[in-house]
Short mmCIF file of C-alpha atoms in Angstrom, two decimals:
data_model
loop_
_atom_site.label_atom_id
_atom_site.label_comp_id
_atom_site.label_asym_id
_atom_site.label_seq_id
_atom_site.Cartn_x
_atom_site.Cartn_y
_atom_site.Cartn_z
CA UNK A 1 -7.77 27.69 -31.08
CA UNK A 2 -8.72 24.07 -30.43
CA UNK A 3 -7.79 22.59 -27.05
CA UNK A 4 -7.47 18.83 -26.68
CA UNK A 5 -10.44 17.74 -24.45
CA UNK A 6 -11.28 14.17 -23.55
CA UNK A 7 -14.20 12.89 -21.44
CA UNK A 8 -12.84 10.85 -18.51
CA UNK A 9 -16.16 9.17 -17.71
CA UNK A 10 -19.72 8.88 -18.89
CA UNK A 11 -21.93 10.45 -16.30
CA UNK A 12 -24.57 12.52 -18.21
CA UNK A 13 -26.62 15.02 -16.22
CA UNK A 14 -23.97 15.44 -13.48
CA UNK A 15 -22.20 18.68 -12.84
CA UNK A 16 -19.28 19.21 -15.24
CA UNK A 17 -15.79 19.44 -13.83
CA UNK A 18 -12.86 20.22 -16.19
CA UNK A 19 -9.21 19.78 -15.32
CA UNK A 20 -6.19 21.63 -16.74
CA UNK A 21 -2.49 20.71 -16.45
CA UNK A 22 0.85 22.23 -15.59
CA UNK A 23 3.38 23.17 -18.26
CA UNK A 24 5.17 20.03 -19.46
CA UNK A 25 2.52 17.58 -18.18
CA UNK A 26 -0.32 15.68 -19.86
CA UNK A 27 -3.83 14.51 -19.10
CA UNK A 28 -2.81 11.70 -16.70
CA UNK A 29 -1.72 14.40 -14.24
CA UNK A 30 -5.23 14.51 -12.69
CA UNK A 31 -6.38 10.85 -13.09
CA UNK A 32 -5.97 9.92 -9.44
CA UNK A 33 -8.21 12.85 -8.50
CA UNK A 34 -10.65 12.33 -11.41
CA UNK A 35 -11.12 8.65 -10.56
CA UNK A 36 -12.27 9.55 -7.10
CA UNK A 37 -14.79 12.07 -8.38
CA UNK A 38 -16.13 10.12 -11.36
CA UNK A 39 -19.31 8.94 -9.57
CA UNK A 40 -20.48 12.50 -8.82
CA UNK A 41 -19.26 14.57 -11.83
CA UNK A 42 -19.00 14.47 -15.51
CA UNK A 43 -15.21 14.96 -15.88
CA UNK A 44 -13.18 16.24 -18.82
CA UNK A 45 -9.39 16.21 -18.96
CA UNK A 46 -7.55 18.73 -21.16
CA UNK A 47 -4.03 19.19 -22.59
CA UNK A 48 -2.04 22.30 -23.44
CA UNK A 49 -1.44 22.69 -27.16
CA UNK A 50 1.12 20.25 -28.49
CA UNK A 51 1.33 18.41 -25.16
CA UNK A 52 -0.92 15.54 -26.37
CA UNK A 53 0.89 12.52 -27.87
CA UNK A 54 1.84 13.73 -31.34
CA UNK A 55 -0.86 13.46 -34.00
CA UNK A 56 1.08 14.45 -37.08
CA UNK A 57 0.66 18.04 -38.32
CA UNK A 58 -0.86 19.48 -35.14
CA UNK A 59 2.45 20.63 -33.77
CA UNK A 60 2.82 23.48 -36.18
CA UNK A 61 -0.23 25.30 -34.75
CA UNK A 62 0.77 24.34 -31.15
CA UNK A 63 4.25 25.82 -31.64
CA UNK A 64 2.90 29.28 -32.52
CA UNK A 65 3.31 31.89 -29.78
CA UNK A 66 0.44 31.70 -27.32
CA UNK A 67 -1.27 33.86 -24.75
CA UNK A 68 -3.18 32.76 -21.69
CA UNK A 69 -6.20 34.58 -23.05
CA UNK A 70 -6.07 32.47 -26.19
CA UNK A 71 -5.86 29.29 -24.12
CA UNK A 72 -8.91 30.37 -22.05
CA UNK A 73 -11.01 31.25 -25.10
CA UNK A 74 -9.92 28.08 -26.87
CA UNK A 75 -10.99 25.95 -23.95
CA UNK A 76 -14.46 27.55 -23.86
CA UNK A 77 -14.82 27.00 -27.65
CA UNK A 78 -13.59 23.37 -27.54
CA UNK A 79 -15.95 22.50 -24.71
CA UNK A 80 -18.89 24.17 -26.45
CA UNK A 81 -18.17 21.96 -29.48
CA UNK A 82 -18.80 18.98 -27.16
CA UNK A 83 -22.02 20.53 -25.90
CA UNK A 84 -20.57 21.85 -22.62
CA UNK A 85 -21.89 25.35 -22.04
CA UNK A 86 -21.01 25.75 -18.28
CA UNK A 87 -18.53 24.04 -16.08
CA UNK A 88 -16.36 24.20 -12.94
CA UNK A 89 -12.63 24.38 -13.70
CA UNK A 90 -9.71 23.07 -11.77
CA UNK A 91 -6.33 24.16 -13.05
CA UNK A 92 -2.77 23.96 -11.73
CA UNK A 93 0.11 26.32 -12.50
CA UNK A 94 -0.30 27.62 -16.05
CA UNK A 95 -3.78 26.15 -16.13
CA UNK A 96 -4.53 27.93 -12.83
CA UNK A 97 -3.67 31.07 -14.75
CA UNK A 98 -6.17 29.88 -17.46
CA UNK A 99 -8.74 29.46 -14.74
CA UNK A 100 -8.26 32.97 -13.35
CA UNK A 101 -8.51 34.32 -16.86
CA UNK A 102 -11.69 32.35 -17.41
CA UNK A 103 -13.09 33.92 -14.32
CA UNK A 104 -12.29 37.40 -15.59
CA UNK A 105 -13.04 37.03 -19.33
CA UNK A 106 -15.71 34.26 -19.37
CA UNK A 107 -17.59 34.42 -16.07
CA UNK A 108 -20.88 33.41 -17.73
CA UNK A 109 -19.64 29.86 -18.43
CA UNK A 110 -17.75 29.26 -15.19
CA UNK A 111 -19.71 27.91 -12.22
CA UNK A 112 -16.63 27.57 -9.92
CA UNK A 113 -12.89 27.77 -9.93
CA UNK A 114 -10.27 25.70 -8.14
CA UNK A 115 -6.88 27.46 -8.63
CA UNK A 116 -4.01 25.24 -7.61
CA UNK A 117 -0.37 26.21 -7.19
CA UNK A 118 -0.68 29.25 -9.44
CA UNK A 119 -0.07 33.02 -9.44
CA UNK A 120 -1.25 36.31 -10.87
CA UNK A 121 2.21 36.56 -12.54
CA UNK A 122 5.02 33.96 -13.00
CA UNK A 123 8.59 35.19 -12.84
CA UNK A 124 9.81 37.86 -15.26
CA UNK A 125 10.08 38.06 -19.04
CA UNK A 126 13.84 37.66 -18.55
CA UNK A 127 13.49 34.47 -16.51
CA UNK A 128 11.18 32.90 -19.22
CA UNK A 129 13.67 33.94 -21.89
CA UNK A 130 16.36 32.02 -19.97
CA UNK A 131 14.04 28.92 -19.67
CA UNK A 132 13.11 29.12 -23.35
CA UNK A 133 16.79 29.40 -24.35
CA UNK A 134 17.66 26.36 -22.25
CA UNK A 135 14.87 24.31 -23.91
CA UNK A 136 15.99 25.43 -27.42
CA UNK A 137 19.58 24.44 -26.58
CA UNK A 138 19.12 21.15 -24.75
CA UNK A 139 15.45 20.12 -24.89
CA UNK A 140 12.90 19.30 -22.23
CA UNK A 141 15.00 16.41 -20.96
CA UNK A 142 17.55 18.93 -19.65
CA UNK A 143 15.14 20.45 -17.13
CA UNK A 144 13.76 17.19 -15.61
CA UNK A 145 15.96 17.09 -12.56
CA UNK A 146 15.48 20.74 -11.59
CA UNK A 147 11.75 20.49 -12.33
CA UNK A 148 11.43 17.44 -10.08
CA UNK A 149 12.77 19.46 -7.19
CA UNK A 150 10.02 22.03 -7.72
CA UNK A 151 7.15 19.72 -8.55
CA UNK A 152 7.48 17.23 -5.63
CA UNK A 153 8.17 17.53 -1.91
CA UNK A 154 11.38 16.14 -0.48
CA UNK A 155 11.35 12.33 -0.33
CA UNK A 156 8.26 11.78 -2.55
CA UNK A 157 10.12 10.32 -5.50
CA UNK A 158 12.14 8.07 -3.25
CA UNK A 159 9.02 6.34 -2.00
CA UNK A 160 8.77 4.27 -5.10
CA UNK A 161 5.42 5.75 -6.12
CA UNK A 162 5.25 5.31 -9.87
CA UNK A 163 3.05 8.25 -10.56
CA UNK A 164 5.76 10.86 -9.96
CA UNK A 165 8.22 9.17 -12.32
CA UNK A 166 5.54 8.80 -15.02
CA UNK A 167 4.77 12.54 -14.82
CA UNK A 168 8.48 13.35 -15.22
CA UNK A 169 8.67 11.05 -18.18
CA UNK A 170 5.90 12.98 -19.84
CA UNK A 171 7.94 16.15 -19.32
CA UNK A 172 10.94 14.53 -21.03
CA UNK A 173 8.74 13.51 -24.00
CA UNK A 174 6.95 16.86 -24.61
CA UNK A 175 7.94 18.35 -27.91
CA UNK A 176 10.33 21.26 -27.27
CA UNK A 177 8.40 23.66 -29.48
CA UNK A 178 5.16 22.95 -27.68
CA UNK A 179 6.77 23.57 -24.30
CA UNK A 180 8.31 26.84 -25.55
CA UNK A 181 4.98 28.03 -27.03
CA UNK A 182 3.27 27.58 -23.61
CA UNK A 183 6.16 29.10 -21.80
CA UNK A 184 5.85 32.16 -24.04
CA UNK A 185 2.24 32.52 -22.79
CA UNK A 186 3.55 32.71 -19.18
CA UNK A 187 6.14 35.29 -20.29
CA UNK A 188 3.37 37.75 -21.17
CA UNK A 189 0.78 36.76 -18.49
CA UNK A 190 0.17 39.27 -15.77
CA UNK A 191 -3.09 39.72 -13.80
CA UNK A 192 -1.62 41.96 -11.17
CA UNK A 193 -4.35 44.24 -9.76
CA UNK A 194 -7.17 42.49 -11.65
CA UNK A 195 -8.15 39.63 -9.32
CA UNK A 196 -10.51 41.84 -7.33
CA UNK A 197 -12.83 41.75 -10.32
CA UNK A 198 -13.46 37.97 -10.02
CA UNK A 199 -16.93 37.06 -8.91
CA UNK A 200 -16.82 33.35 -9.57
CA UNK A 201 -16.78 31.18 -6.43
CA UNK A 202 -13.10 30.36 -5.98
CA UNK A 203 -11.01 27.80 -4.04
CA UNK A 204 -7.28 28.53 -3.87
CA UNK A 205 -5.12 25.50 -3.13
CA UNK A 206 -1.36 25.60 -2.33
CA UNK A 207 1.26 22.97 -1.68
CA UNK A 208 2.90 23.46 1.70
CA UNK A 209 6.36 23.01 0.31
CA UNK A 210 5.88 24.66 -3.13
CA UNK A 211 9.07 26.74 -3.66
CA UNK A 212 7.53 28.86 -6.46
CA UNK A 213 3.87 29.40 -5.75
CA UNK A 214 4.39 29.48 -2.01
CA UNK A 215 1.48 29.22 0.46
CA UNK A 216 2.25 32.73 1.59
CA UNK A 217 1.97 34.20 -1.91
CA UNK A 218 -1.13 32.15 -2.73
CA UNK A 219 -2.82 33.22 0.52
CA UNK A 220 -2.23 36.84 -0.49
CA UNK A 221 -3.60 36.12 -3.96
CA UNK A 222 -6.74 34.53 -2.44
CA UNK A 223 -7.33 37.60 -0.27
CA UNK A 224 -7.74 39.66 -3.49
CA UNK A 225 -10.63 37.48 -4.65
CA UNK A 226 -13.86 38.27 -2.83
CA UNK A 227 -15.14 35.25 -0.91
CA UNK A 228 -12.29 32.97 -2.04
CA UNK A 229 -11.40 30.06 0.30
CA UNK A 230 -7.78 29.16 0.74
CA UNK A 231 -6.34 25.80 1.76
CA UNK A 232 -2.84 24.32 2.05
CA UNK A 233 -2.10 20.69 1.23
CA UNK A 234 0.55 19.28 3.67
CA UNK A 235 3.65 17.44 2.61
CA UNK A 236 3.31 18.51 -1.01
CA UNK A 237 4.95 20.91 -3.41
CA UNK A 238 3.78 22.16 -6.88
CA UNK A 239 1.96 19.01 -8.09
CA UNK A 240 -0.15 18.53 -5.01
CA UNK A 241 -2.71 16.42 -6.86
CA UNK A 242 -0.08 13.83 -7.58
CA UNK A 243 1.32 13.67 -4.02
CA UNK A 244 -2.01 13.78 -2.08
CA UNK A 245 -4.96 13.17 -4.44
CA UNK A 246 -7.17 12.05 -1.47
CA UNK A 247 -6.77 15.37 0.35
CA UNK A 248 -7.26 17.37 -2.85
CA UNK A 249 -10.46 15.44 -3.60
CA UNK A 250 -11.83 16.16 -0.13
CA UNK A 251 -11.40 19.92 -0.65
CA UNK A 252 -12.86 19.82 -4.14
CA UNK A 253 -15.91 17.89 -2.96
CA UNK A 254 -16.49 20.29 -0.13
CA UNK A 255 -16.11 23.28 -2.40
CA UNK A 256 -18.16 22.04 -5.35
CA UNK A 257 -20.85 20.82 -3.01
CA UNK A 258 -21.53 24.49 -2.12
CA UNK A 259 -21.76 25.75 -5.71
#
């Protein structure tokens, strides 16, 4: 499986840092963080299958049922085609799941992991069936309002910060079948009881007001990973890198500086 990967900057010889997105978001999700790190790292941004702006016939492959294992393997293969043999990975939500899977299945290529607003299991198969049915019936636009309440802390969108509204616009424009395919990967994803096998240096990052991947749940998850460091980003919810990129960058720099 090919994963859309784009170089954010041109900084050859620097440590490689790869970013992965949440379901229903695109590469710009991490740009405020990436821009602050561009002087010190060679940065690559990635998209989930079908989430990139449409390029014709690519949607058919992207709409096929996916697994998190396939996304992790596809990322390793796609980066290798660009000459990237090892990298640190920073993923949020579904891409945090990809990161945890990389640490379990591809530890030889992973120099470090930053797992943001993620989990060892998301919801239940039944809850994902309900989400998928909603998207099939009414499209991604129908979930924008409810998703905004999960993604951003109270008051953030009212501060007239354009980034949040741009991210929600991306959600509304994602092809329904691409969203459903990625959601199907979360339906079958379950790393319960496996995180203790992770040996990759790991930073676990939670949003203080995240209603889904709560700080309490993420702290418990971090305790399962030997040596993992846990931090909470204040005044933020699920998309903490959008709400407080400067704080997120500080933690990434401190963590990656120790790798």
